[in-house]
Short mmCIF file of C-alpha atoms and ligand atoms in Angstrom, two decimals:
data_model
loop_
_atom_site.label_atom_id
_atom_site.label_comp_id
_atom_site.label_asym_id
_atom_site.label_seq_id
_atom_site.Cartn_x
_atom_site.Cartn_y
_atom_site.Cartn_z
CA UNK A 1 -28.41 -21.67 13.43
CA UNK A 2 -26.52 -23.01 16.52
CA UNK A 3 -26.59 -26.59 18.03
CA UNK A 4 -25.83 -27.79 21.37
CA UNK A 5 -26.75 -31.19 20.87
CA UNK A 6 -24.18 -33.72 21.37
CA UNK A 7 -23.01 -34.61 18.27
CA UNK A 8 -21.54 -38.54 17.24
CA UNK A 9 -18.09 -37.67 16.63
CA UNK A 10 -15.29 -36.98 18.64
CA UNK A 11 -12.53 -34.92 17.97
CA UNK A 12 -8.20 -34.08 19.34
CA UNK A 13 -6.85 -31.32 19.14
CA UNK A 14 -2.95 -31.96 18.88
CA UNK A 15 -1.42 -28.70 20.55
CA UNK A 16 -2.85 -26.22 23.17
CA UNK A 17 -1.34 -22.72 21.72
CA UNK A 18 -3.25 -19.97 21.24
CA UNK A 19 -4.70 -21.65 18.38
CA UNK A 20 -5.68 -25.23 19.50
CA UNK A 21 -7.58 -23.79 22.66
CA UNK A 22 -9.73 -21.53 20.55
CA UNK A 23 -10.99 -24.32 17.97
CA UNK A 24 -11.12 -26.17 21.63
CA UNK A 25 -13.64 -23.56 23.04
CA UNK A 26 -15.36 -23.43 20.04
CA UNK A 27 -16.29 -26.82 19.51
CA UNK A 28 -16.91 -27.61 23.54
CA UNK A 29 -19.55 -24.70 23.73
CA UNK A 30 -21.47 -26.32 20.72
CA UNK A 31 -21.37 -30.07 22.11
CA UNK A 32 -18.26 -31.36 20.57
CA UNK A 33 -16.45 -33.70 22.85
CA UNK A 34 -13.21 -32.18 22.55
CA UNK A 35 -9.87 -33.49 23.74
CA UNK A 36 -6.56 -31.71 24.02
CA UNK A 37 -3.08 -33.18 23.50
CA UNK A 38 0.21 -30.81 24.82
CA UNK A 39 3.02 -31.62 24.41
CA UNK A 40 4.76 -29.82 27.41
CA UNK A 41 4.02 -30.34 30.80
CA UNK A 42 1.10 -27.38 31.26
CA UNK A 43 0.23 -24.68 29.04
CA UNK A 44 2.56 -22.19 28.08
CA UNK A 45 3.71 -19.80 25.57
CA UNK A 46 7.08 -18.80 25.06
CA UNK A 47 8.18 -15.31 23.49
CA UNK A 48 6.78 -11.69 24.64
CA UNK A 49 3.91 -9.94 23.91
CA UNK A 50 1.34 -10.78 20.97
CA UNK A 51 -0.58 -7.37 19.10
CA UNK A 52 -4.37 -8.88 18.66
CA UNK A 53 -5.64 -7.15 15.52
CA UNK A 54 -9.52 -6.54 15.14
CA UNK A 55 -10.28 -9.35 13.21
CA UNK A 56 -8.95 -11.70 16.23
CA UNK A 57 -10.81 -9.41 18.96
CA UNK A 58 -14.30 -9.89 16.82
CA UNK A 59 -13.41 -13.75 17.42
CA UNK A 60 -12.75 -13.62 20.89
CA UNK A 61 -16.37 -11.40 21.67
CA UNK A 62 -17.85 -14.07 19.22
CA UNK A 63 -16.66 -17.09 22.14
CA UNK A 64 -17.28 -15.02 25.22
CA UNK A 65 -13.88 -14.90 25.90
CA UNK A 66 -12.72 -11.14 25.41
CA UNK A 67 -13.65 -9.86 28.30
CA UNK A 68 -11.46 -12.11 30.02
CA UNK A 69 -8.38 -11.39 27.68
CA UNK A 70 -9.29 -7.62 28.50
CA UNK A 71 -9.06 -8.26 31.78
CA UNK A 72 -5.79 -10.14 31.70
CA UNK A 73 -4.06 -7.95 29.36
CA UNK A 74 -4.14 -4.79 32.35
CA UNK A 75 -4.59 -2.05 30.22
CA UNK A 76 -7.47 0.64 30.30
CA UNK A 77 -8.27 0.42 26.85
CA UNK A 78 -7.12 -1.40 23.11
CA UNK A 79 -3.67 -0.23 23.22
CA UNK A 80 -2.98 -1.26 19.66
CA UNK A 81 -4.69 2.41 17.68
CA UNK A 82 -1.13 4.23 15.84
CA UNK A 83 0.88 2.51 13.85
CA UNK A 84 3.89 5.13 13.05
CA UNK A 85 6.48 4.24 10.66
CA UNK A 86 9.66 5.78 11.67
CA UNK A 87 13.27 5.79 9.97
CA UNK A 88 15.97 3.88 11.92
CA UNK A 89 18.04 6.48 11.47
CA UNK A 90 19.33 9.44 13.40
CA UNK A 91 16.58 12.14 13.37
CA UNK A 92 13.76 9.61 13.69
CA UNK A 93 11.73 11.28 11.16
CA UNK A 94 8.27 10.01 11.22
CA UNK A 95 7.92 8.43 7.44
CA UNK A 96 3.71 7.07 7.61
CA UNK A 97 1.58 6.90 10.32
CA UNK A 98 -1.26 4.26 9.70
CA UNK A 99 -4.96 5.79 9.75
CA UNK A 100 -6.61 3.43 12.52
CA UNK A 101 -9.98 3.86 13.11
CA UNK A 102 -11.76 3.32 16.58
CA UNK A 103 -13.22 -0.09 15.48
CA UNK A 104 -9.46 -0.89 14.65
CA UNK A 105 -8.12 -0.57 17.55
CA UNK A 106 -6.50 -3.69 17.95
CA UNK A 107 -4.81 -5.27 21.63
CA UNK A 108 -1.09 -6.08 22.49
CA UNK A 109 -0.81 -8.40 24.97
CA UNK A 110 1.59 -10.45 27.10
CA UNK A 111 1.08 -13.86 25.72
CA UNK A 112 1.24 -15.82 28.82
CA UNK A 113 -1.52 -13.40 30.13
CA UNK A 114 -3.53 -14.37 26.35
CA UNK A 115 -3.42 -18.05 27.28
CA UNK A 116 -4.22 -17.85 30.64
CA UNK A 117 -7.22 -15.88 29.45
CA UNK A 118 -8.27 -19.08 27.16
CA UNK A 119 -7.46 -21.59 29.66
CA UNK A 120 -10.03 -20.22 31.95
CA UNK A 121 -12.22 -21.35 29.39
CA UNK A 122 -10.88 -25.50 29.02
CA UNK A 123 -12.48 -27.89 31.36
CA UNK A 124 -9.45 -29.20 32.74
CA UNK A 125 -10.40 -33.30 32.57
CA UNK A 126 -9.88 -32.63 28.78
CA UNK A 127 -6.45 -31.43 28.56
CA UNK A 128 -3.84 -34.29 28.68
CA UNK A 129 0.04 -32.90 29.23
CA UNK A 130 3.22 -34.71 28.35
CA UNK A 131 1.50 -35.95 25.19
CA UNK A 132 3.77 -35.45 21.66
CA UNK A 133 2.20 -36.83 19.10
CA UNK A 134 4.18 -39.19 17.14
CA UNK A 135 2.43 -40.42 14.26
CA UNK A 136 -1.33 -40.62 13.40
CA UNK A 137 -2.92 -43.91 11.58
CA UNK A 138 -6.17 -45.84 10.40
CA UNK A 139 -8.09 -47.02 13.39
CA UNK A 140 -7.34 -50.71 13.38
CA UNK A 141 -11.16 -51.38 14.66
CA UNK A 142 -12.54 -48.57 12.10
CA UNK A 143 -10.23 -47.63 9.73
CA UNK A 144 -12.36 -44.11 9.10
CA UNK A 145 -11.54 -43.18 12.90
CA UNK A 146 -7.38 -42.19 13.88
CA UNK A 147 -5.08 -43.74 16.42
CA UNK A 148 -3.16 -40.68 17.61
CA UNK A 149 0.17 -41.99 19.00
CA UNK A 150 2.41 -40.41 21.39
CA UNK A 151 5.86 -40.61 22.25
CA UNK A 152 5.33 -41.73 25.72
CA UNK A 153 3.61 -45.29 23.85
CA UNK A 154 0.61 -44.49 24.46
CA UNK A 155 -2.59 -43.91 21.93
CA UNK A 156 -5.73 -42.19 21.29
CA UNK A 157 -8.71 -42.94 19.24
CA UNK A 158 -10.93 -39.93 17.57
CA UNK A 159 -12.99 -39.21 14.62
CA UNK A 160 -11.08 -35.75 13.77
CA UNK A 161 -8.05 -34.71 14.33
CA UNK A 162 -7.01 -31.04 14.51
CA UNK A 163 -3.23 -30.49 14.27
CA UNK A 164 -2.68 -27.23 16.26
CA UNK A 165 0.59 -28.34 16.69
CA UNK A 166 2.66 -25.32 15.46
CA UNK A 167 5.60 -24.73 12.95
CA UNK A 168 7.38 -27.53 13.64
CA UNK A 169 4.13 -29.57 13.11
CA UNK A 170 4.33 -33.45 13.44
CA UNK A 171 0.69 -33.35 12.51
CA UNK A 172 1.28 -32.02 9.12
CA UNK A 173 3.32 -34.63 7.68
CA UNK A 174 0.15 -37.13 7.68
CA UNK A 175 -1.67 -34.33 5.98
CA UNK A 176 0.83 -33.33 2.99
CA UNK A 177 1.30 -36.10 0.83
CA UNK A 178 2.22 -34.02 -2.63
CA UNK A 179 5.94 -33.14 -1.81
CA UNK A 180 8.73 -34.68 0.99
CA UNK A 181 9.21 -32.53 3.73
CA UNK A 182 10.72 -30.55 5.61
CA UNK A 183 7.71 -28.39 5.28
CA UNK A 184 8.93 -25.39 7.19
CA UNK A 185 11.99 -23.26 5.87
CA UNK A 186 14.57 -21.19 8.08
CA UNK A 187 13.40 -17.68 6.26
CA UNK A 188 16.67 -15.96 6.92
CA UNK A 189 15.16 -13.45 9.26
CA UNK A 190 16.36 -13.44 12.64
CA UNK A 191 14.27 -11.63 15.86
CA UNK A 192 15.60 -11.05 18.49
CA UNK A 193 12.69 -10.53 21.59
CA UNK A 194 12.94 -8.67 24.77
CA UNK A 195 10.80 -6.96 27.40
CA UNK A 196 12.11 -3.49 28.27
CA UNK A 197 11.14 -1.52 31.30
CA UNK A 198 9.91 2.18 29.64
CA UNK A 199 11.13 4.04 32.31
CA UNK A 200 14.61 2.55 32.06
CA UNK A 201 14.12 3.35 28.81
CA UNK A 202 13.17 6.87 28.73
CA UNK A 203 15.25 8.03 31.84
CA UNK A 204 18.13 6.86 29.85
CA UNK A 205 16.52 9.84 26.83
CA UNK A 206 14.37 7.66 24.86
CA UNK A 207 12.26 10.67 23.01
CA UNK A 208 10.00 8.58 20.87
CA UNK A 209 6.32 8.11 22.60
CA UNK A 210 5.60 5.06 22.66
CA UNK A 211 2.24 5.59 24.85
CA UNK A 212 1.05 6.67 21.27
CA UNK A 213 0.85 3.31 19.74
CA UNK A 214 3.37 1.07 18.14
CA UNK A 215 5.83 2.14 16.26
CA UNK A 216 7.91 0.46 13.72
CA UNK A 217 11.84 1.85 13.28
CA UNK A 218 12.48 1.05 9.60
CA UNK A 219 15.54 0.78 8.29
CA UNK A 220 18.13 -1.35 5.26
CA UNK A 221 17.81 -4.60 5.89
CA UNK A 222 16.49 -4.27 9.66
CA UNK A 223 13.77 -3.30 11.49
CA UNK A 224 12.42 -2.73 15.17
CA UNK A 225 9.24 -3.44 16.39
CA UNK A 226 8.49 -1.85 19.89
CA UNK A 227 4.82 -1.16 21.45
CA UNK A 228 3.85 -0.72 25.31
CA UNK A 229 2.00 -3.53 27.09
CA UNK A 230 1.19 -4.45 30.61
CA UNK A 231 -0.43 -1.15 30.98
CA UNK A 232 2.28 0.43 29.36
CA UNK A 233 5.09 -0.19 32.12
CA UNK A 234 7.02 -2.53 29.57
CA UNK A 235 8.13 -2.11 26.05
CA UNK A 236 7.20 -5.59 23.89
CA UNK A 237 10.61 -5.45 21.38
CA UNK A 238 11.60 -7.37 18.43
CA UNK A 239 14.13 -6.52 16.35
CA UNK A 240 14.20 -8.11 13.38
CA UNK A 241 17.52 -9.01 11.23
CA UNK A 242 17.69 -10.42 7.77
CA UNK A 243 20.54 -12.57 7.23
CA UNK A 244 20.07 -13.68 3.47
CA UNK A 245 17.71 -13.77 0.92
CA UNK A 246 14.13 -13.98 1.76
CA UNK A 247 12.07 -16.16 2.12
CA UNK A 248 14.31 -19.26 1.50
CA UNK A 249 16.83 -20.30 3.65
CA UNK A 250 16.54 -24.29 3.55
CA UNK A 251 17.61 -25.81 6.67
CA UNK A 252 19.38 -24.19 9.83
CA UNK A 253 23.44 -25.55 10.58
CA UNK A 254 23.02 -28.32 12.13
CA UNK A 255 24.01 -27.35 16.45
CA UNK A 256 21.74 -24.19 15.92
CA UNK A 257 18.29 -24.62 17.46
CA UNK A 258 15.26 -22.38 16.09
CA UNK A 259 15.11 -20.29 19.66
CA UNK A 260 18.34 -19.87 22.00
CA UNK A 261 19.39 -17.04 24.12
CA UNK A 262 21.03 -14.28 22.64
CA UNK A 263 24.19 -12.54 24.31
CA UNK A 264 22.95 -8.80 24.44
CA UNK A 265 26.12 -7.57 22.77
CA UNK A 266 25.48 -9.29 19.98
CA UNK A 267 21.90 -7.33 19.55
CA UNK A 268 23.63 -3.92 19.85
CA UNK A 269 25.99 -4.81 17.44
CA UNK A 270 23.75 -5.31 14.63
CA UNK A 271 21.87 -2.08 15.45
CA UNK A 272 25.11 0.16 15.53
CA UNK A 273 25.14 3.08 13.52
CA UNK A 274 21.26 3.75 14.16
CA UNK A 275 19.59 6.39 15.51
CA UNK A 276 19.61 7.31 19.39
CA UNK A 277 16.10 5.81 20.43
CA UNK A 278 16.88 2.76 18.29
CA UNK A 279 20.08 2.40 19.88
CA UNK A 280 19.08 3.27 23.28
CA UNK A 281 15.95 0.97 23.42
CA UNK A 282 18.34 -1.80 22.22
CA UNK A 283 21.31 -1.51 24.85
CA UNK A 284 18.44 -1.55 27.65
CA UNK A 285 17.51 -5.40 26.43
CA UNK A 286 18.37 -7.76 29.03
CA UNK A 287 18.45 -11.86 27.95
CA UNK A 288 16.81 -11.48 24.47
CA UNK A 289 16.18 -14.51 22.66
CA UNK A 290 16.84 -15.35 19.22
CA UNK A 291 13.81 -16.50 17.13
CA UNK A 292 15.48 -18.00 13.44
CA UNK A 293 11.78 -17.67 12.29
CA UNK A 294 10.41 -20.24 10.25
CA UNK A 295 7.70 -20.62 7.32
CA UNK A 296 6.10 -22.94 5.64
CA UNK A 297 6.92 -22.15 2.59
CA UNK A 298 6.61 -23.21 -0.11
CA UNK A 299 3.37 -23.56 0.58
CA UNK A 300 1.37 -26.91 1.45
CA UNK A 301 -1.32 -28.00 -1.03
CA UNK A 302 -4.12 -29.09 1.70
CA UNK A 303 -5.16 -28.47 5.03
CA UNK A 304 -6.31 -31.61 5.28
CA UNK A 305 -6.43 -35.36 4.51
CA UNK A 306 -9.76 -36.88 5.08
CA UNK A 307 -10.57 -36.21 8.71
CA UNK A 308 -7.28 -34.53 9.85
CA UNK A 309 -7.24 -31.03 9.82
CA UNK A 310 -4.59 -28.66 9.91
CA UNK A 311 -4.79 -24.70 11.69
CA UNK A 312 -2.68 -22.16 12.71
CA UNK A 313 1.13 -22.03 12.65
CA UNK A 314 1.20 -26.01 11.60
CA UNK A 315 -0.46 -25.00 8.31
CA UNK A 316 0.37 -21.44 7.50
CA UNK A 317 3.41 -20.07 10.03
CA UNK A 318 4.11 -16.64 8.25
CA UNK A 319 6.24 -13.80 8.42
CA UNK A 320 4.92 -11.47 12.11
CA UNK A 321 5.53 -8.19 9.31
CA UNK A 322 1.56 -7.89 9.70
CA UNK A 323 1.14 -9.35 13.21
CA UNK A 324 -1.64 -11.61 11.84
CA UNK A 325 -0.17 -15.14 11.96
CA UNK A 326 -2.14 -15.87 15.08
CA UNK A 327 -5.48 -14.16 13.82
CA UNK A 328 -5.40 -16.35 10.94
CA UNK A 329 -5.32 -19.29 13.04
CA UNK A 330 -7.86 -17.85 15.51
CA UNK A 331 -9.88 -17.94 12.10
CA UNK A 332 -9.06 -21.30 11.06
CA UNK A 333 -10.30 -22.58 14.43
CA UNK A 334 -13.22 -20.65 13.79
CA UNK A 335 -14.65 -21.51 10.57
CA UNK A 336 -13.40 -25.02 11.56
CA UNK A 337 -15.31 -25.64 14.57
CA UNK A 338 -18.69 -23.54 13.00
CA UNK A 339 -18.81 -25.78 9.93
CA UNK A 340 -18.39 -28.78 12.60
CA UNK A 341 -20.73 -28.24 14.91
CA UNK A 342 -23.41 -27.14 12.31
CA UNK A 343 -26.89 -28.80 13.04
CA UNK A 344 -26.39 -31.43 9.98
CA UNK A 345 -23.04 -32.49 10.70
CA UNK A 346 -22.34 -35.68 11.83
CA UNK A 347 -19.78 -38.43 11.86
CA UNK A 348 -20.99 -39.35 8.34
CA UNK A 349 -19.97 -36.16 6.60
CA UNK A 350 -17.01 -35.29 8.48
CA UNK A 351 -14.72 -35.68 5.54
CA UNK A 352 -16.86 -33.27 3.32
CA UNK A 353 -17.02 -30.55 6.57
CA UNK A 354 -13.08 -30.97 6.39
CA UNK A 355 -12.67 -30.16 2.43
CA UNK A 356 -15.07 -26.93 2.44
CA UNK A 357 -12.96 -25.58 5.56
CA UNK A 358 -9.67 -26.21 3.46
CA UNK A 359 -11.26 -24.34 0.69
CA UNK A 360 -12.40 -21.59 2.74
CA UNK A 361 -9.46 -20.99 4.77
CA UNK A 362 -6.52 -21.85 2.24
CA UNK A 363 -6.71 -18.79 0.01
CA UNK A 364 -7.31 -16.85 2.72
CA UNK A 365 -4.41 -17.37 5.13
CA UNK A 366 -1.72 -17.84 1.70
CA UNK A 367 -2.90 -13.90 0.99
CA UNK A 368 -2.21 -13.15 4.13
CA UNK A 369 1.00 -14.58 4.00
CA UNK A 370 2.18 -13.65 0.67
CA UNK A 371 1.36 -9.93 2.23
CA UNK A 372 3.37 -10.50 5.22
CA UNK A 373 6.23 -11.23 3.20
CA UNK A 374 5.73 -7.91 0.79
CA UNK A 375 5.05 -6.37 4.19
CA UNK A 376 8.54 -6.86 5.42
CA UNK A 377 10.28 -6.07 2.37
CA UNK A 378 8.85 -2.60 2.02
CA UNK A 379 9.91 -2.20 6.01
CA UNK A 380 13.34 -3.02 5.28
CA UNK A 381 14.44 -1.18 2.20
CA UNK A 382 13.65 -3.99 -0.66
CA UNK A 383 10.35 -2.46 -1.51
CA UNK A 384 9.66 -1.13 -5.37
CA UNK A 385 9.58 2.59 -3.29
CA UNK A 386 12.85 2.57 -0.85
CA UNK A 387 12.96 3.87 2.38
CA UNK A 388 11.20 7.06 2.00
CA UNK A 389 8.10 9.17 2.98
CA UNK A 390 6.65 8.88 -0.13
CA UNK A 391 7.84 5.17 -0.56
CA UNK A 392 6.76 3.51 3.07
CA UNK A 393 3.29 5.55 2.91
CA UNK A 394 2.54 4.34 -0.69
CA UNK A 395 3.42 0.98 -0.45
CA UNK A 396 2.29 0.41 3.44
CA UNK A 397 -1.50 2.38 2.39
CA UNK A 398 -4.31 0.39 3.00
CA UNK A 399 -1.98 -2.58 3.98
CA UNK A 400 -3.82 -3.83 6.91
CA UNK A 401 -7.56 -3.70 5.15
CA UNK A 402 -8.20 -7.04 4.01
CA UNK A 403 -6.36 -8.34 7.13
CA UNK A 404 -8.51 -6.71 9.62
CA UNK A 405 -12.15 -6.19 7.90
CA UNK A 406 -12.49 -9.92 6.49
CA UNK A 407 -16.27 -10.96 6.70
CA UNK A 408 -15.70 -14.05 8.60
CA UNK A 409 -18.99 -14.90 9.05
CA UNK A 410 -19.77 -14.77 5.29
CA UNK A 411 -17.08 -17.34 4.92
CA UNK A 412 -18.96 -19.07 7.61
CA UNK A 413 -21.75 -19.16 5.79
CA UNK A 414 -21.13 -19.79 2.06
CA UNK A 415 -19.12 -22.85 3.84
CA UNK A 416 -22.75 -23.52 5.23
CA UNK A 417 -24.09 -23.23 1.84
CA UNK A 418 -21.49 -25.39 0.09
CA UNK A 419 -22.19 -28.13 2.39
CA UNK A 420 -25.36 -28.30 2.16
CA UNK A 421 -25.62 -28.24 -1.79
CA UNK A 422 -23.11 -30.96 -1.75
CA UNK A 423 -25.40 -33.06 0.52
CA UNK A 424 -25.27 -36.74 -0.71
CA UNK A 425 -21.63 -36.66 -2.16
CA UNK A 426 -19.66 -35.75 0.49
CA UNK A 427 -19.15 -38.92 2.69
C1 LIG B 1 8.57 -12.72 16.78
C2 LIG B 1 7.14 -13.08 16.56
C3 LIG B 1 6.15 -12.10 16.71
C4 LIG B 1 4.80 -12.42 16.43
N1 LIG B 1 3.85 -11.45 16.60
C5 LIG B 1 2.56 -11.72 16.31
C6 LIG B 1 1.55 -10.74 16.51
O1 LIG B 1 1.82 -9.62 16.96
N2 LIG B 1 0.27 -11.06 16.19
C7 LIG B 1 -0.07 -12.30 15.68
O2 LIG B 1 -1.26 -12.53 15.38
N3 LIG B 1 0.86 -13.26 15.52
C8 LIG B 1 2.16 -13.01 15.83
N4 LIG B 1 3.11 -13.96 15.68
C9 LIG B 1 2.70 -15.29 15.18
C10 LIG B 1 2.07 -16.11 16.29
O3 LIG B 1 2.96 -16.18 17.38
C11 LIG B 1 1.75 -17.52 15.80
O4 LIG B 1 1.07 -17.45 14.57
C12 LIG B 1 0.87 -18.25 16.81
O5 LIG B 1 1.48 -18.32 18.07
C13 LIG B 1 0.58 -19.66 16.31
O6 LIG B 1 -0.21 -20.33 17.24
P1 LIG B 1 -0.42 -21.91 17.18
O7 LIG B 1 -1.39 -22.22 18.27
O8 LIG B 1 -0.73 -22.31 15.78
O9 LIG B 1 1.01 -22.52 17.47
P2 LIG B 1 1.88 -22.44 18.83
O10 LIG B 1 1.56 -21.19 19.58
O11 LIG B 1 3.28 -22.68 18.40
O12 LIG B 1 1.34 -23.66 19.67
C14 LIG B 1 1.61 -24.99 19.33
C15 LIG B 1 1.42 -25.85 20.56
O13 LIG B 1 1.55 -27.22 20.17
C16 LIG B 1 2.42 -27.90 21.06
N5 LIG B 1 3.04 -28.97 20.29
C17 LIG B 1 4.02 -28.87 19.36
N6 LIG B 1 4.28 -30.07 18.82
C18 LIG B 1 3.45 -30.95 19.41
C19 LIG B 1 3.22 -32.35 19.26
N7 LIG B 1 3.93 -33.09 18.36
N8 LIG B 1 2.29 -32.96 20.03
C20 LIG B 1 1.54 -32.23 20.93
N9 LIG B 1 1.72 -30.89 21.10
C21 LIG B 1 2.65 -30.26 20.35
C22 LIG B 1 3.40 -26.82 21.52
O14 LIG B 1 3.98 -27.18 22.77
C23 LIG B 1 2.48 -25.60 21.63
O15 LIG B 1 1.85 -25.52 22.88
C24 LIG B 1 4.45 -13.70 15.98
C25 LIG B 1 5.43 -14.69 15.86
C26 LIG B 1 6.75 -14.40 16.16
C27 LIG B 1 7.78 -15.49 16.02
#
């Protein structure tokens, strides 16, 4: 059942990522007055290219929106169908290739081309720029409602709150009340990210095909990520370093910021001693940037606190070992705005609509994390297996399942259904 009635609540969405503008879309087409709040100037994303598994295309054909993506992304077809598994090492021997079916295929995707897609979609009078939220508290006229404030001194008054806001979340600290923060964690795992031209690339004797699909150079304590996008002119590269033990690395040295540019020498050095392709790819990197990634870990107890919800990287920033973090927030802000903009919600159940998503959503993206994290592990040589044929294809089989065939909708509605039964309690 869909509704397009205008419904008595209003919500703001704190952050306009991938993440925020989906729940935004969502909610808009289904006659939720939606606001947005970015902090930047416009909307942007920072970093390379972003791998769209199936479960995040089946969203995007859900809002009307993947044809546009498509379109944007300027490739023929889903780019994203291999997934080979190949040693680091000289040789590249080809240790697992993932079995990806057609309905797999997933899409990599330059992510300023991903947003632009979405923004297409954003009536512009709602998005507000230059507006980092501060602090959220009680409505002083009715205390159910927030005041949003922003560090320009100025406010905003909604019924829900969505913090899209990201890992470094300012949202989340009005939503976790169980433990101090900070709630995000330097995981020790450095990536460096580049675009690469392929034919620099390959005229310089690259022999690995990348126009087959991604591949994944494994290796102790390392590993590359490279796949084609832009219609396979441009290699999207991360190499990934791990600099201590995982996941917990407490706070970065103070002077070191969580992205900075990277002197290329630097990223050659720590591949030395690999094999030619790995080596090769790496000395063609021009200005990488270095990503100290960061989780929330351990992880937080709620998405939410009454009518402030949490999605995406501000309530479940994982490890990118499954490319998924994203897809789990494009299904937070799914299952979010469904449950919201169901025909018997209304300002006067909001905080029971808020609870069931939490429950829905929370086991959900922690598996996924927990798996990212094992994910990573096996890539780099600390799996139960090693760094073997026999050890990457056992441990890596079937890794992507749950990740990519999750029955959304079913979550959808047993949410429904939960709601519902709890009519009368939940206000
Ligand atoms: C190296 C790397 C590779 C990755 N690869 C993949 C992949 O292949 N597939 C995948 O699914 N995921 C991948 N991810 C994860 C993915 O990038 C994130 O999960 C996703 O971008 C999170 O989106 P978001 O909208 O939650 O947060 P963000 O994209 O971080 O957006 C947050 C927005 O909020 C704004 N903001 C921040 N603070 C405030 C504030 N206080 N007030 C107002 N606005 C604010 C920011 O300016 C930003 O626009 C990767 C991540 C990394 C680091």
């Amino acid at each position: 059942m869909t509704s397009t009635a205008p419904k008595d609540f209003s919500v703001a969405i704190i952050g306009g990522g991938v993440c925020g503008l989906t729940c935004a879309i969502a909610l808009s087409q289904r006659g939720v007055h939606v606001e947005i709040f970015e902090a930047a100037s416009k909307f942007g994303e920072i970093g390379a290219g972003l791998g769209l598994g199936p479960n995040s295309l089946r969203i995007l054909k859900e809002l009307g929106v993947f044809e546009d993506v498509y379109e944007k992304s300027g490739e023929n077809i889903l780019n994203m169908y291999a997934y080979r598994y190949i040693s680091g090492m000289d040789g590249h021997e080809v240790l697992y290739e993932y079995p990806v079916e057609p309905a797999d295929r997933g899409l990599g995707i330059a992510r300023s081309a991903f947003l632009d897609a979405l923004v297409k979609h954003i009536d512009p009078a709602t998005a507000h720029f230059k507006k980092r939220c501060i602090n959220i508290t009680p409505s002083q006229n009715n205390p159910a409602r927030s005041t949003i404030q922003f560090a320009d001194g100025t406010t905003h008054e909604a019924d829900v709150v969505i913090g899209a806001d990201g890992v470094k979340s300012n949202v989340r600290n009005t939503v976790v009340s169980n433990r101090p923060g900070p709630f995000a964690t330097f995981s020790n795992t450095l990536a460096y990210r580049a675009l690469v031209p392929y034919d620099k690339a390959k005229n310089a004797g690259l022999k690995t095909d990348l126009s087959k699909g991604m591949v994944c150079f494994v290796g102790k304590d390392k590993h590359i990520i490279a796949y084609l996008i832009r219609g396979g002119e441009v290699i999207n590269l991360v190499g990934f370093v791990t600099v201590g033990p995982v996941p917990e690395g407490g706070s970065l040295p103070s002077g070191h910021t969580w992205v900075e540019q990277a002197p290329e020498e630097k990223l050659v050095k720590h591949f030395e001693g690999w094999g030619y392709d790995a080596v090769t790819i790496m000395s063609h990197v021009r200005e990488p940037s270095k990503w100290s990634i960061h989780v929330v870990h351990p992880a937080i107890d709620s998405y939410v606190n009454g009518r402030i919800a949490l999605i995406g990287d501000a309530a479940h920033a994982m490890f990118t070992h499954l490319g998924a973090g994203a897809g789990q927030g494009l299904e937070d802000g799914l299952v979010l705005a469904r449950l919201l903009t169901h025909p018997q919600s209304r300002a006067s159940n909001l905080e029971g609509i808020l609870k069931v998503y939490d429950e829905l959503r929370r086991p959900r993206a922690q598996h996924v994390w927990e798996s990212s994290l094992q994910t990573g592990e096996v890539y780099e040589g600390r799996g139960r297996l090693g760094i073997s044929p026999a050890g990457i294809s056992q441990e890596l089989k079937g890794v992507y399942d749950f990740v990519w065939h999750h029955n959304l909708q079913e979550d959808i509605d047993s949410g429904i259904h939960l709601l519902l039964a709890r009519k009368g309690r939940v206000q």
